[in-house]
Amino acid sequence: MNDAKRYLSQAIKLARANIEAGGRPFGAVVVSNGEVISTAVNETHLSHDVTDHAELLAIRAAARTHGPAALKGSAVFASGHPCPMCLAAMRLAGVGDVAYAYSNEDGAPFGLSTADIYAELKRPFAEQSMAISHVPVHPETGLHLYQHWAQTRDGRR
């Protein structure tokens, strides 16, 4: 069995255990430099937090334990197709590779597909079902928020 299948099998095993614990069928494994640095399962059933997806929890745990640099170029192995939120978080974290065992097509008959969200996000803001608007608010005096951040950050070096 190659490494990807081994790590995906581990993610599936986590997902199966999560099902038995009353959760959803999602598990994730983060690997950096050939070493598993974190694992997690979907915990939305415990926390009632819709963002507690396996992939997010696994990258959070990896960053807290090993520092954010450990995620640069790492790999995430997920039991199911990562949702847009998880995929965006992986990109922001610098994850280099993502593999998943079950596709959106596999999950669709069970209500476990995020394909509709991906399709919605491709549309311009004005055509999406959620109202999204840019409302500029800048201080009348003082620094622009991002200028303030840049100056504060530069002063801490």
CSV table of C-alpha atoms in Angstrom, one decimal:
chain,number,residue,atom,x,y,z
A,1,MET,CA,0.0,0.0,0.0
A,2,ASN,CA,1.4,3.4,-0.9
A,3,ASP,CA,1.7,6.2,1.6
A,4,ALA,CA,-1.4,8.1,0.3
A,5,LYS,CA,-3.6,5.0,0.6
A,6,ARG,CA,-2.1,4.3,4.1
A,7,TYR,CA,-2.9,7.8,5.3
A,8,LEU,CA,-6.3,7.8,3.7
A,9,SER,CA,-7.1,4.5,5.3
A,10,GLN,CA,-6.2,6.1,8.7
A,11,ALA,CA,-8.5,9.0,7.9
A,12,ILE,CA,-11.3,6.6,7.1
A,13,LYS,CA,-10.7,4.6,10.3
A,14,LEU,CA,-11.0,7.9,12.2
A,15,ALA,CA,-14.2,8.7,10.4
A,16,ARG,CA,-15.7,5.2,11.1
A,17,ALA,CA,-14.9,5.6,14.8
A,18,ASN,CA,-16.5,9.1,14.7
A,19,ILE,CA,-19.7,7.5,13.2
A,20,GLU,CA,-19.8,5.1,16.2
A,21,ALA,CA,-19.4,8.1,18.5
A,22,GLY,CA,-22.4,9.8,17.0
A,23,GLY,CA,-20.5,12.0,14.6
A,24,ARG,CA,-20.3,12.5,10.9
A,25,PRO,CA,-18.1,10.3,8.6
A,26,PHE,CA,-15.1,12.7,8.4
A,27,GLY,CA,-11.6,12.2,9.5
A,28,ALA,CA,-8.3,13.9,8.6
A,29,VAL,CA,-4.6,13.2,8.9
A,30,VAL,CA,-1.9,15.9,8.6
A,31,VAL,CA,1.5,14.6,7.5
A,32,SER,CA,4.7,16.7,7.5
A,33,ASN,CA,8.1,15.3,6.3
A,34,GLY,CA,6.7,11.8,6.3
A,35,GLU,CA,5.4,12.0,9.9
A,36,VAL,CA,1.8,12.2,11.1
A,37,ILE,CA,1.7,15.5,13.1
A,38,SER,CA,-2.0,15.6,13.8
A,39,THR,CA,-5.3,13.8,13.3
A,40,ALA,CA,-8.9,14.9,13.9
A,41,VAL,CA,-12.5,14.1,13.2
A,42,ASN,CA,-15.6,16.2,12.5
A,43,GLU,CA,-16.8,17.4,15.9
A,44,THR,CA,-19.9,19.4,14.9
A,45,HIS,CA,-22.1,17.0,16.8
A,46,LEU,CA,-20.2,17.8,20.1
A,47,SER,CA,-19.5,21.5,19.8
A,48,HIS,CA,-22.5,22.5,17.7
A,49,ASP,CA,-20.0,24.7,15.8
A,50,VAL,CA,-20.5,24.3,12.1
A,51,THR,CA,-16.7,25.0,11.5
A,52,ASP,CA,-15.5,22.0,13.5
A,53,HIS,CA,-14.6,20.0,10.5
A,54,ALA,CA,-12.0,17.3,10.6
A,55,GLU,CA,-9.6,19.1,8.3
A,56,LEU,CA,-9.8,22.4,10.2
A,57,LEU,CA,-9.4,20.7,13.6
A,58,ALA,CA,-6.4,18.8,12.3
A,59,ILE,CA,-4.6,21.8,10.9
A,60,ARG,CA,-5.4,23.8,14.1
A,61,ALA,CA,-3.9,21.0,16.2
A,62,ALA,CA,-0.8,20.8,14.0
A,63,ALA,CA,-0.2,24.5,14.2
A,64,ARG,CA,-0.7,24.6,18.0
A,65,THR,CA,1.6,21.6,18.6
A,66,HIS,CA,4.3,22.1,16.0
A,67,GLY,CA,3.9,25.7,15.0
A,68,PRO,CA,2.5,27.1,11.7
A,69,ALA,CA,5.7,26.5,9.8
A,70,ALA,CA,5.1,22.7,10.1
A,71,LEU,CA,2.1,23.1,7.8
A,72,LYS,CA,4.1,24.7,5.0
A,73,GLY,CA,4.3,22.0,2.3
A,74,SER,CA,2.5,19.4,4.5
A,75,ALA,CA,-0.1,17.0,3.2
A,76,VAL,CA,-3.7,16.6,4.4
A,77,PHE,CA,-5.5,13.2,3.9
A,78,ALA,CA,-9.2,13.4,4.3
A,79,SER,CA,-11.9,10.8,4.3
A,80,GLY,CA,-14.2,13.0,2.2
A,81,HIS,CA,-13.9,15.8,-0.3
A,82,PRO,CA,-12.9,18.9,1.6
A,83,CYS,CA,-15.5,21.7,1.7
A,84,PRO,CA,-14.5,25.1,0.4
A,85,MET,CA,-13.9,26.4,4.0
A,86,CYS,CA,-11.5,23.6,4.8
A,87,LEU,CA,-9.8,23.9,1.4
A,88,ALA,CA,-9.3,27.7,1.9
A,89,ALA,CA,-7.9,27.1,5.4
A,90,MET,CA,-5.4,24.6,4.0
A,91,ARG,CA,-4.3,27.1,1.3
A,92,LEU,CA,-3.9,29.8,3.9
A,93,ALA,CA,-1.9,27.4,6.1
A,94,GLY,CA,0.5,26.5,3.2
A,95,VAL,CA,-0.5,22.9,2.9
A,96,GLY,CA,1.1,21.5,-0.3
A,97,ASP,CA,-0.9,18.4,-1.0
A,98,VAL,CA,-4.5,17.3,-0.3
A,99,ALA,CA,-5.9,13.8,-1.0
A,100,TYR,CA,-9.4,12.5,-0.2
A,101,ALA,CA,-11.0,9.1,-0.4
A,102,TYR,CA,-14.6,9.8,-1.0
A,103,SER,CA,-15.8,12.4,-3.6
A,104,ASN,CA,-18.7,14.8,-3.5
A,105,GLU,CA,-20.4,12.4,-6.0
A,106,ASP,CA,-20.0,9.6,-3.4
A,107,GLY,CA,-21.5,11.7,-0.7
A,108,ALA,CA,-24.4,13.3,-2.6
A,109,PRO,CA,-26.9,10.5,-2.1
A,110,PHE,CA,-26.4,10.9,1.7
A,111,GLY,CA,-26.5,14.7,1.9
A,112,LEU,CA,-22.8,14.8,2.3
A,113,SER,CA,-21.7,16.8,-0.8
A,114,THR,CA,-20.5,20.3,-0.9
A,115,ALA,CA,-20.7,20.6,-4.7
A,116,ASP,CA,-23.5,23.1,-4.5
A,117,ILE,CA,-21.4,25.4,-2.3
A,118,TYR,CA,-18.5,25.2,-4.7
A,119,ALA,CA,-20.9,26.1,-7.6
A,120,GLU,CA,-22.3,29.0,-5.6
A,121,LEU,CA,-18.9,30.4,-4.8
A,122,LYS,CA,-18.0,30.5,-8.5
A,123,ARG,CA,-20.8,33.0,-9.2
A,124,PRO,CA,-20.2,36.8,-8.8
A,125,PHE,CA,-21.2,38.2,-5.4
A,126,ALA,CA,-24.3,39.8,-6.8
A,127,GLU,CA,-25.6,36.5,-8.1
A,128,GLN,CA,-25.1,34.5,-4.9
A,129,SER,CA,-27.8,33.6,-2.4
A,130,MET,CA,-26.0,35.3,0.5
A,131,ALA,CA,-25.8,39.1,0.4
A,132,ILE,CA,-22.2,40.2,0.2
A,133,SER,CA,-21.2,43.8,0.0
A,134,HIS,CA,-18.2,46.0,0.4
A,135,VAL,CA,-19.0,49.0,2.6
A,136,PRO,CA,-15.8,51.1,3.0
A,137,VAL,CA,-15.4,52.6,6.5
A,138,HIS,CA,-12.2,54.6,7.0
A,139,PRO,CA,-11.2,56.8,9.9
A,140,GLU,CA,-11.7,60.6,9.5
A,141,THR,CA,-8.4,61.1,11.2
A,142,GLY,CA,-5.5,58.7,12.0
A,143,LEU,CA,-4.1,55.8,10.1
A,144,HIS,CA,-6.0,53.5,7.8
A,145,LEU,CA,-6.5,50.2,9.6
A,146,TYR,CA,-3.9,48.3,7.5
A,147,GLN,CA,-1.4,51.1,7.7
A,148,HIS,CA,-1.7,51.0,11.5
A,149,TRP,CA,-1.1,47.2,11.4
A,150,ALA,CA,1.9,47.6,9.1
A,151,GLN,CA,3.5,50.3,11.3
A,152,THR,CA,2.9,48.4,14.5
A,153,ARG,CA,4.3,45.2,13.0
A,154,ASP,CA,7.3,47.0,11.6
A,155,GLY,CA,8.0,48.6,15.0
A,156,ARG,CA,8.1,45.2,16.7
A,157,ARG,CA,10.8,43.7,14.6
